[in-house]
């Protein structure tokens, strides 16, 4: 499970990376992750050592299968070990890798390393001109699906010593009584072959923890809880009523910095023993002003009004670990993948709402289709979702910004089983859900008679009625903006004053680009006045039905 929370405030455009990965690419499923982390620990027979100690089988799968001389050619022979495992769950959003396995593609590795009873086997490498994927299995003495195991880090190192980062995820394979997983990176050998070192570090075992908190969601103030448990220091929790929902803005300060990597704190609302579902998607992991781990969750007002409701801090705790490194020297070879590889130079300009980019190159491999675009630095093309139509079949995909290269954007689409692509294949890039940025709101927003009592004012912003709710709390000024018109996408950020004396409001809410939520909250600390004039950097408009189609056949 990818542990990094992927979030992006509308105002943080210059720091964006991943905007939208649709069905073909994997979103972090935090509910599923939480359910997994709630499972019990390994039994006493496991070789995972307690964290506070100094040192913090499965039988080898044999490939000697009898093949009848009467059988047809077994094209899957190079990856017979890999397909002996059930990869469906772990590769559910990597259909291109599933397709490669079904075609018998992939390089057999079959290397194992055992550390303190934990055996990690790298079965298969799938290497093409778009990415490198390693498929692995993990088994521990006495391990079961009740275990919650995760490697703290996985990476490749090339022959020059350069570290190659990637993502990894794993899930339980009941049939083989083992964890199955993948390591994936966009890196690929410059030539057809490469020598690399693969390392997996620090195998950890986790359990879930619930800590009762006396939270009062309808009190208009920030509430502090001294946790001092499992590396968590203090929890600050602040409620914001937004129509029929209440937003919980949480910030966790850690007494042990290491715990921040795996605790994933969030607030649980319970009716008896039943966990109440969030009323909208949450945002987690954005650093606070002093490095706190922050989160935002939304719950229905009606759920919180039940007299039996209780509140708990939910988080995960590291219980045991094998603080060792599993190391593999691998020779990667992508020659067998080249027969299904097509590269096209495109040079197709696209323009919309004064935003321009050029589709430069398309790379089709047996597992994935990538389209690379160039543009001016930090440009965000004004659409949220992207798909690729291939011979009438629509592949949902995602957009990746250029990492260190802010002048490049990459569109990625998984190639599902059975779909064949040739030089003559017609393809159309489809951009959906238009979000436009407007900078024509110049008039100040005047707030009068500011007190601790909530007050409202309605102004016109770009022809839309925008409601402002403002009040003081804990010596700070809070300003919430919203509109009843769903085509109004929201205010990105506000500020007071002009020139060098201007003060930019601190964002309390973290709004996603094109999420359909136009409510946002800014905070001005240590506000002592009774009146204020605010200005808007820019605002957005949303048009979910807007679509742009571009022929990408070179």
Coordinates of C-alpha atoms in Angstrom, one line a residue:
X1 CA 0.0 0.0 0.0
X2 CA 1.4 3.3 -0.9
X3 CA 1.6 5.3 2.3
X4 CA 2.1 8.7 1.1
X5 CA -1.0 10.9 1.3
X6 CA -1.5 12.5 -2.1
X7 CA -3.0 15.9 -1.6
X8 CA -2.9 19.2 -3.3
X9 CA -4.4 22.5 -2.3
X10 CA -5.7 24.7 -5.1
X11 CA -3.4 27.5 -4.1
X12 CA -0.3 25.2 -4.2
X13 CA -0.1 24.8 -8.0
X14 CA 3.6 25.3 -8.2
X15 CA 4.3 22.4 -5.9
X16 CA 1.8 19.9 -7.5
X17 CA 2.8 16.5 -8.6
X18 CA 0.1 13.9 -9.0
X19 CA -3.2 15.4 -10.0
X20 CA -5.5 12.6 -11.1
X21 CA -5.0 8.9 -11.5
X22 CA -8.3 7.3 -12.6
X23 CA -9.2 3.7 -12.5
X24 CA -6.1 2.4 -14.3
X25 CA -3.8 3.8 -11.6
X26 CA -3.8 3.3 -7.9
X27 CA -5.1 5.8 -5.4
X28 CA -4.2 5.2 -1.8
X29 CA -7.2 3.4 -0.3
X30 CA -6.9 4.8 3.3
X31 CA -10.0 2.9 4.5
X32 CA -8.6 -0.4 3.3
X33 CA -5.2 0.4 4.7
X34 CA -6.8 1.2 8.1
X35 CA -8.7 -2.0 8.1
X36 CA -5.5 -3.9 7.3
X37 CA -3.6 -2.1 10.1
X38 CA -6.3 -3.0 12.6
X39 CA -5.5 -6.7 12.3
X40 CA -3.6 -8.4 15.1
X41 CA 0.1 -8.9 15.4
X42 CA 2.3 -11.9 14.6
X43 CA 2.3 -14.7 17.1
X44 CA 5.0 -15.4 19.7
X45 CA 6.7 -17.8 17.3
X46 CA 7.5 -15.1 14.8
X47 CA 11.1 -14.0 14.4
X48 CA 10.2 -10.3 14.4
X49 CA 12.0 -8.8 17.4
X50 CA 10.4 -6.3 19.7
X51 CA 11.3 -2.7 18.9
X52 CA 13.0 -2.1 22.2
X53 CA 15.5 -5.0 21.8
X54 CA 18.9 -4.7 20.1
X55 CA 18.0 -6.8 17.2
X56 CA 15.1 -4.5 16.9
X57 CA 9.9 -21.2 5.7
X58 CA 8.4 -21.0 3.3
X59 CA 9.7 -23.9 1.1
X60 CA 11.3 -22.6 -2.1
X61 CA 8.9 -22.7 -5.0
X62 CA 10.5 -25.1 -7.5
X63 CA 10.2 -24.4 -11.2
X64 CA 10.8 -28.1 -12.2
X65 CA 7.3 -28.6 -13.5
X66 CA 6.8 -31.6 -15.7
X67 CA 5.7 -30.4 -19.2
X68 CA 4.1 -32.9 -21.4
X69 CA 5.6 -33.4 -24.8
X70 CA 2.1 -33.3 -26.2
X71 CA 1.4 -29.9 -24.8
X72 CA 1.6 -26.7 -26.9
X73 CA 4.4 -24.2 -26.4
X74 CA 4.2 -22.8 -22.9
X75 CA 4.7 -19.1 -23.6
X76 CA 4.5 -18.3 -19.9
X77 CA 7.6 -20.4 -19.0
X78 CA 9.8 -17.3 -18.3
X79 CA 7.5 -16.3 -15.5
X80 CA 5.9 -19.6 -14.3
X81 CA 6.8 -18.8 -10.7
X82 CA 5.3 -15.4 -10.8
X83 CA 1.9 -16.7 -12.2
X84 CA 1.8 -19.4 -9.5
X85 CA 0.9 -16.5 -7.1
X86 CA -2.3 -14.6 -7.1
X87 CA -1.4 -11.1 -8.3
X88 CA -4.9 -10.0 -9.1
X89 CA -5.4 -8.0 -5.9
X90 CA -2.1 -6.3 -5.8
X91 CA -2.1 -5.5 -9.5
X92 CA -5.7 -4.5 -9.8
X93 CA -4.7 -1.0 -10.9
X94 CA -1.7 -2.2 -12.9
X95 CA -3.5 -4.0 -15.7
X96 CA -0.6 -3.6 -18.0
X97 CA 1.5 -5.8 -15.7
X98 CA -1.3 -8.4 -15.6
X99 CA -1.4 -8.3 -19.4
X100 CA 2.4 -8.9 -19.6
X101 CA 2.1 -11.9 -17.2
X102 CA -0.7 -13.4 -19.2
X103 CA 1.4 -13.1 -22.3
X104 CA 4.3 -14.9 -20.6
X105 CA 6.4 -11.7 -20.7
X106 CA 8.8 -10.9 -17.9
X107 CA 12.3 -11.9 -16.8
X108 CA 12.6 -14.7 -14.3
X109 CA 14.7 -13.7 -11.3
X110 CA 13.9 -16.2 -8.5
X111 CA 16.4 -14.9 -5.9
X112 CA 15.7 -15.2 -2.2
X113 CA 17.2 -13.7 0.9
X114 CA 16.2 -14.7 4.5
X115 CA 16.7 -12.4 7.4
X116 CA 15.6 -13.6 10.9
X117 CA 13.0 -16.0 9.5
X118 CA 11.6 -13.5 6.9
X119 CA 12.2 -14.8 3.4
X120 CA 11.9 -12.3 0.6
X121 CA 11.9 -13.7 -3.0
X122 CA 12.1 -11.6 -6.1
X123 CA 10.3 -13.6 -8.7
X124 CA 10.0 -11.6 -11.9
X125 CA 11.2 -8.3 -13.4
X126 CA 9.1 -6.6 -16.1
X127 CA 11.2 -4.0 -17.7
X128 CA 10.3 -1.9 -20.8
X129 CA 10.8 1.6 -22.1
X130 CA 8.2 3.0 -19.7
X131 CA 9.0 1.5 -16.3
X132 CA 10.6 -1.2 -14.2
X133 CA 8.5 -3.5 -12.0
X134 CA 9.7 -6.2 -9.7
X135 CA 7.3 -8.8 -8.4
X136 CA 8.1 -10.4 -5.0
X137 CA 6.8 -12.6 -2.3
X138 CA 7.4 -12.5 1.5
X139 CA 6.9 -15.2 4.0
X140 CA 7.7 -15.2 7.8
X141 CA 7.7 -18.0 10.2
X142 CA 4.2 -18.4 11.5
X143 CA 3.0 -15.5 9.4
X144 CA -0.7 -15.2 8.5
X145 CA -3.1 -12.7 7.0
X146 CA -3.6 -11.3 10.5
X147 CA 0.0 -9.8 10.3
X148 CA 0.4 -6.3 9.2
X149 CA 3.9 -6.2 7.6
X150 CA 5.6 -3.5 5.6
X151 CA 9.1 -2.7 4.4
X152 CA 10.1 0.8 5.4
X153 CA 12.0 1.3 2.2
X154 CA 12.7 -0.3 -1.2
X155 CA 15.0 1.1 -3.9
X156 CA 17.3 0.3 -6.8
X157 CA 20.9 1.4 -7.1
X158 CA 22.4 1.6 -10.6
X159 CA 26.0 0.6 -11.5
X160 CA 27.1 4.2 -10.9
X161 CA 25.7 4.3 -7.4
X162 CA 22.7 6.4 -8.2
X163 CA 19.7 5.7 -6.0
X164 CA 16.5 5.0 -7.9
X165 CA 13.4 5.6 -5.8
X166 CA 10.1 3.8 -6.4
X167 CA 6.8 2.7 -4.9
X168 CA 6.0 -0.6 -3.4
X169 CA 2.8 -2.3 -2.2
X170 CA 1.9 -5.8 -0.9
X171 CA -1.1 -7.9 0.0
X172 CA -1.8 -11.3 1.5
X173 CA -2.0 -14.3 -0.8
X174 CA -4.0 -16.9 1.2
X175 CA -3.4 -19.8 -1.2
X176 CA 0.4 -19.5 -0.8
X177 CA 0.4 -18.2 2.8
X178 CA 2.6 -15.4 1.8
X179 CA 2.6 -11.7 1.1
X180 CA 2.8 -10.7 -2.6
X181 CA 3.9 -7.3 -3.7
X182 CA 5.5 -5.1 -6.4
X183 CA 8.2 -2.5 -6.6
X184 CA 7.6 0.0 -9.4
X185 CA 9.7 2.9 -10.7
X186 CA 9.6 5.1 -13.8
X187 CA 13.3 4.5 -14.3
X188 CA 14.3 2.1 -17.1
X189 CA 17.7 1.1 -18.4
X190 CA 19.1 3.5 -21.1
X191 CA 20.1 0.5 -23.1
X192 CA 18.6 -3.0 -23.4
X193 CA 20.4 -4.3 -20.2
X194 CA 21.6 -3.0 -16.9
X195 CA 23.1 -4.2 -13.6
X196 CA 21.3 -2.9 -10.5
X197 CA 21.2 -3.6 -6.8
X198 CA 17.7 -4.0 -5.3
X199 CA 17.4 -3.5 -1.5
X200 CA 14.5 -3.8 0.9
X201 CA 15.0 -2.4 4.4
X202 CA 13.5 -2.7 7.8
X203 CA 10.5 -5.1 7.9
X204 CA 8.0 -3.7 10.4
X205 CA 5.0 -5.2 12.1
X206 CA 2.1 -2.9 13.1
X207 CA -1.0 -2.9 15.2
X208 CA -3.9 -0.4 15.5
X209 CA -4.6 1.8 18.5
X210 CA -7.7 3.6 19.7
X211 CA -7.4 6.4 22.2
X212 CA -10.5 8.0 23.7
X213 CA -10.6 11.8 23.4
X214 CA -13.2 14.1 25.0
X215 CA -13.8 16.1 21.8
X216 CA -16.7 18.6 21.6
X217 CA -17.4 19.2 17.9
X218 CA -20.0 22.0 18.3
X219 CA -17.8 24.2 20.5
X220 CA -16.4 26.9 18.3
X221 CA -12.8 26.6 19.5
X222 CA -9.6 24.7 19.1
X223 CA -9.2 21.8 21.5
X224 CA -5.8 20.3 22.7
X225 CA -5.3 16.7 23.8
X226 CA -2.0 15.6 25.5
X227 CA -1.6 12.1 24.1
X228 CA 2.1 11.2 25.0
X229 CA 1.8 7.7 23.7
X230 CA 3.6 5.6 21.1
X231 CA 5.6 8.6 19.8
X232 CA 2.6 10.9 19.5
X233 CA 2.9 14.0 21.6
X234 CA -0.1 16.3 21.3
X235 CA -3.3 16.4 19.2
X236 CA -4.9 19.7 18.3
X237 CA -8.4 19.4 16.9
X238 CA -10.6 22.2 15.6
X239 CA -14.2 21.9 14.3
X240 CA -15.6 24.0 11.5
X241 CA -19.3 23.7 10.7
X242 CA -19.9 23.9 7.0
X243 CA -23.7 23.6 6.2
X244 CA -24.8 20.0 6.9
X245 CA -21.2 18.9 7.6
X246 CA -18.5 19.5 10.2
X247 CA -14.9 19.6 9.1
X248 CA -12.4 18.3 11.7
X249 CA -9.0 20.0 11.2
X250 CA -6.4 17.9 13.1
X251 CA -2.7 18.5 13.8
X252 CA -0.5 15.9 15.5
X253 CA 2.9 16.8 17.0
X254 CA 5.2 13.9 17.5
X255 CA 7.5 13.2 20.5
X256 CA 9.2 10.6 18.3
X257 CA 9.9 11.8 14.8
X258 CA 10.1 8.2 13.5
X259 CA 6.5 7.5 14.5
X260 CA 5.4 10.1 11.9
X261 CA 6.4 7.7 9.1
X262 CA 3.8 5.0 10.1
X263 CA 1.3 6.4 12.6
X264 CA -1.2 7.8 10.1
X265 CA -3.4 9.4 12.7
X266 CA -7.1 10.2 12.1
X267 CA -10.2 10.8 14.1
X268 CA -12.8 8.1 14.5
X269 CA -16.4 8.8 15.3
X270 CA -18.2 5.9 16.9
X271 CA -21.8 5.0 17.6
X272 CA -21.4 2.2 20.1
X273 CA -18.8 -0.1 18.4
X274 CA -19.7 1.1 14.9
X275 CA -17.3 3.4 13.1
X276 CA -19.2 6.3 11.4
X277 CA -18.4 6.8 7.8
X278 CA -16.9 10.1 6.7
X279 CA -19.3 12.3 4.8
X280 CA -16.7 13.3 2.2
X281 CA -13.1 12.4 1.3
X282 CA -10.5 13.5 3.7
X283 CA -7.0 15.0 3.2
X284 CA -4.0 13.8 5.2
X285 CA -0.3 14.5 5.6
X286 CA 0.0 18.1 4.7
X287 CA 2.8 19.6 7.0
X288 CA 1.6 22.1 9.5
X289 CA 3.2 25.4 10.4
X290 CA 5.6 23.6 12.8
X291 CA 5.9 20.3 10.9
X292 CA 2.8 18.7 12.4
X293 CA 1.0 16.0 10.6
X294 CA -2.4 17.5 9.6
X295 CA -5.6 16.0 8.5
X296 CA -9.1 17.1 7.4
X297 CA -12.2 14.9 7.8
X298 CA -15.8 15.7 7.2
X299 CA -18.8 14.2 9.1
X300 CA -22.5 14.8 8.8
X301 CA -23.9 17.1 11.4
X302 CA -26.8 14.6 12.0
X303 CA -24.3 11.8 12.9
X304 CA -22.6 14.0 15.4
X305 CA -25.8 15.0 17.1
X306 CA -26.5 11.4 18.3
X307 CA -26.1 11.4 22.1
X308 CA -24.1 8.1 22.2
X309 CA -21.4 9.4 19.8
X310 CA -17.8 9.0 21.0
X311 CA -14.6 10.2 19.6
X312 CA -11.2 8.5 19.4
X313 CA -7.8 9.1 18.0
X314 CA -7.0 6.2 15.6
X315 CA -3.4 5.5 14.6
X316 CA -1.0 2.7 14.0
X317 CA 1.9 1.6 16.2
X318 CA 5.1 -0.2 15.3
X319 CA 5.4 -3.2 17.5
X320 CA 8.2 -5.3 16.1
X321 CA 10.8 -5.0 13.4
X322 CA 13.6 -6.8 11.6
X323 CA 16.1 -4.0 11.2
X324 CA 18.0 -5.7 8.4
X325 CA 18.5 -5.2 4.7
X326 CA 17.6 -7.7 2.0
X327 CA 20.0 -7.2 -0.9
X328 CA 19.9 -8.6 -4.5
X329 CA 22.2 -8.0 -7.4
X330 CA 20.1 -8.1 -10.6
X331 CA 20.8 -8.1 -14.3
X332 CA 17.8 -6.5 -15.9
X333 CA 17.0 -7.2 -19.6
X334 CA 14.2 -5.6 -21.5
X335 CA 14.9 -7.1 -25.0
X336 CA 11.8 -9.4 -24.9
X337 CA 9.6 -6.3 -24.4
X338 CA 10.9 -4.4 -27.4
X339 CA 8.8 -6.3 -29.9
X340 CA 5.7 -4.6 -28.5
X341 CA 7.3 -1.2 -28.2
X342 CA 6.3 1.8 -30.4
X343 CA 7.7 5.3 -30.2
X344 CA 6.1 8.2 -32.0
X345 CA 7.3 11.8 -32.3
X346 CA 4.1 13.8 -32.1
X347 CA 4.7 17.6 -31.8
X348 CA 1.0 18.3 -31.5
X349 CA 0.2 21.7 -30.0
X350 CA -2.8 22.0 -27.7
X351 CA -4.4 25.2 -26.5
X352 CA -7.3 25.9 -24.2
X353 CA -8.3 29.0 -22.2
X354 CA -5.0 30.7 -22.9
X355 CA -3.0 27.6 -21.7
X356 CA -0.8 25.9 -24.1
X357 CA 1.3 22.7 -24.3
X358 CA 2.8 20.5 -26.9
X359 CA 2.4 16.7 -27.1
X360 CA 6.0 15.7 -27.9
X361 CA 6.3 12.0 -27.7
X362 CA 4.3 8.8 -27.2
X363 CA 5.8 5.5 -26.0
X364 CA 3.8 2.4 -26.2
X365 CA 5.1 -0.7 -24.5
X366 CA 3.4 -4.1 -23.7
X367 CA 2.3 -2.7 -20.3
X368 CA 1.6 1.0 -20.7
X369 CA 1.1 4.0 -23.0
X370 CA 2.8 7.3 -22.0
X371 CA 2.4 10.6 -23.7
X372 CA 4.9 13.3 -22.8
X373 CA 4.1 17.0 -23.1
X374 CA 6.2 20.2 -22.8
X375 CA 5.0 23.6 -21.6
X376 CA 6.1 26.7 -19.8
X377 CA 7.2 26.1 -16.2
X378 CA 4.5 25.2 -13.6
X379 CA 1.7 25.2 -16.2
X380 CA -1.4 23.4 -15.2
X381 CA -3.6 22.5 -18.2
X382 CA -7.2 23.4 -17.3
X383 CA -8.7 19.9 -17.1
X384 CA -8.9 17.4 -14.2
X385 CA -9.4 14.0 -15.8
X386 CA -7.7 12.4 -18.8
X387 CA -8.5 9.3 -20.9
X388 CA -7.1 7.7 -24.0
X389 CA -9.4 6.2 -26.6
X390 CA -7.6 3.4 -28.4
X391 CA -9.5 1.7 -31.3
X392 CA -12.8 2.7 -29.6
X393 CA -11.8 1.4 -26.1
X394 CA -11.4 4.2 -23.5
X395 CA -8.5 3.8 -21.1
X396 CA -8.8 5.9 -18.0
X397 CA -5.4 7.2 -16.8
X398 CA -3.6 9.9 -15.0
X399 CA -1.4 13.0 -15.3
X400 CA 2.0 13.2 -13.8
X401 CA 3.9 16.5 -13.5
X402 CA 7.6 16.4 -14.4
X403 CA 9.1 15.9 -11.0
X404 CA 12.3 17.9 -11.1
X405 CA 11.4 19.0 -14.6
X406 CA 8.6 21.6 -14.2
X407 CA 8.4 22.1 -17.9
X408 CA 7.1 18.6 -18.6
X409 CA 4.0 16.6 -18.0
X410 CA 3.4 12.9 -18.6
X411 CA 0.1 11.2 -19.2
X412 CA 0.0 7.5 -18.3
X413 CA -2.5 4.8 -19.4
X414 CA -2.4 1.1 -18.5
X415 CA -2.6 -1.3 -21.4
X416 CA -5.2 -3.9 -20.5
X417 CA -5.1 -7.5 -21.6
X418 CA -6.2 -8.2 -25.1
X419 CA -5.7 -4.7 -26.5
X420 CA -3.2 -4.7 -29.4
X421 CA -1.6 -1.4 -30.5
X422 CA 0.2 -1.1 -33.9
X423 CA 1.7 1.8 -35.8
X424 CA -1.6 2.3 -37.5
X425 CA -3.7 2.3 -34.3
X426 CA -5.9 5.4 -34.0
X427 CA -5.7 7.1 -30.6
X428 CA -7.4 10.1 -29.1
X429 CA -6.5 11.9 -25.9
X430 CA -9.6 13.0 -24.0
X431 CA -9.4 15.8 -21.4
X432 CA -12.5 16.1 -19.2
X433 CA -13.8 18.4 -16.4
X434 CA -12.7 21.9 -17.1
X435 CA -11.4 24.0 -14.2
X436 CA -10.5 27.6 -15.1
X437 CA -8.6 30.1 -13.1
X438 CA -9.7 33.8 -13.0
X439 CA -7.9 36.8 -11.8
X440 CA -10.5 39.5 -12.5
X441 CA -11.8 39.8 -8.9
X442 CA -10.2 43.1 -7.8
X443 CA -12.8 44.6 -5.4
X444 CA -12.1 44.2 -1.7
X445 CA -14.2 42.1 0.6
X446 CA -15.2 44.3 3.6
X447 CA -15.8 42.6 6.9
X448 CA -17.4 44.7 9.5
X449 CA -17.8 44.4 13.3
X450 CA -15.7 41.3 13.7
X451 CA -16.3 39.5 17.0
X452 CA -16.3 35.9 18.3
X453 CA -19.9 35.6 17.0
X454 CA -20.1 34.3 13.5
X455 CA -21.3 36.8 10.9
X456 CA -22.0 36.5 7.2
X457 CA -21.8 38.8 4.2
X458 CA -22.5 38.1 0.5
X459 CA -20.5 39.7 -2.3
X460 CA -20.2 39.2 -6.1
X461 CA -17.1 37.4 -7.3
X462 CA -16.9 37.1 -11.1
X463 CA -20.7 37.3 -11.3
X464 CA -21.2 34.7 -8.6
X465 CA -22.8 35.2 -5.2
X466 CA -20.2 34.3 -2.6
X467 CA -21.1 34.0 1.0
X468 CA -18.4 35.0 3.6
X469 CA -18.6 33.8 7.2
X470 CA -16.1 35.4 9.6
X471 CA -15.4 35.4 13.3
X472 CA -12.6 35.4 15.9
X473 CA -11.4 32.4 17.7
X474 CA -8.4 32.0 20.1
X475 CA -7.3 35.5 19.0
X476 CA -7.3 34.6 15.3
X477 CA -9.6 35.7 12.5
X478 CA -11.3 32.9 10.5
X479 CA -12.9 33.6 7.1
X480 CA -14.9 31.0 5.2
X481 CA -16.0 31.5 1.6
X482 CA -18.6 29.5 -0.3
X483 CA -21.2 29.7 -3.1
X484 CA -24.4 27.9 -3.7
X485 CA -23.6 27.8 -7.4
X486 CA -21.7 24.5 -8.1
X487 CA -20.1 26.0 -11.2
X488 CA -18.1 28.4 -8.8
X489 CA -15.0 26.4 -8.0
X490 CA -13.9 28.4 -5.0
X491 CA -11.4 31.0 -3.8
X492 CA -7.8 30.0 -3.9
X493 CA -6.6 32.3 -1.1
X494 CA -7.1 35.7 0.4
X495 CA -4.8 38.5 1.7
X496 CA -5.0 41.8 3.5
X497 CA -3.3 45.0 2.6
X498 CA -1.1 45.7 -0.5
X499 CA 2.5 45.7 -1.3
X500 CA 5.1 44.8 1.3
X501 CA 2.6 45.3 4.1
X502 CA 0.2 42.7 2.8
X503 CA -0.6 39.6 4.9
X504 CA -1.6 36.4 3.3
X505 CA -4.2 34.3 5.0
X506 CA -3.2 30.8 6.1
X507 CA -5.2 28.1 4.5
X508 CA -7.1 25.9 7.0
X509 CA -9.0 23.9 4.4
X510 CA -7.2 21.8 1.8
X511 CA -9.3 21.8 -1.4
X512 CA -8.6 19.5 -4.3
X513 CA -8.5 20.8 -7.8
X514 CA -11.9 20.1 -9.3
X515 CA -13.3 18.3 -6.3
X516 CA -16.7 20.0 -6.5
X517 CA -16.2 21.6 -3.1
X518 CA -16.1 25.4 -3.2
X519 CA -15.9 26.0 0.5
X520 CA -12.5 27.3 1.8
X521 CA -11.2 28.7 5.1
X522 CA -8.4 31.2 5.7
X523 CA -7.0 32.1 9.1
X524 CA -5.3 35.4 10.1
X525 CA -3.4 34.9 13.3
X526 CA -3.3 37.4 16.2
X527 CA -6.0 39.6 14.7
X528 CA -6.9 42.5 17.0
X529 CA -9.1 44.7 14.8
X530 CA -12.8 44.8 14.3
X531 CA -12.9 45.5 10.6
X532 CA -10.9 44.0 7.7
X533 CA -10.6 44.3 3.9
X534 CA -9.7 41.2 2.1
X535 CA -8.5 40.7 -1.5
X536 CA -8.6 37.6 -3.7
X537 CA -5.6 36.2 -5.5
X538 CA -7.8 34.3 -7.9
X539 CA -10.9 32.1 -8.1
X540 CA -12.0 29.0 -10.1
X541 CA -15.0 28.0 -12.2
X542 CA -15.9 24.3 -12.8
X543 CA -17.4 22.8 -15.8
X544 CA -17.6 19.0 -15.3
X545 CA -19.2 18.4 -18.7
X546 CA -16.5 20.2 -20.7
X547 CA -14.4 17.9 -22.9
X548 CA -11.4 18.4 -25.3
X549 CA -10.4 15.7 -27.8
X550 CA -7.1 15.5 -29.5
X551 CA -6.0 13.1 -32.2
X552 CA -2.5 11.8 -31.1
X553 CA -1.6 9.6 -34.1
X554 CA 1.7 10.8 -35.3

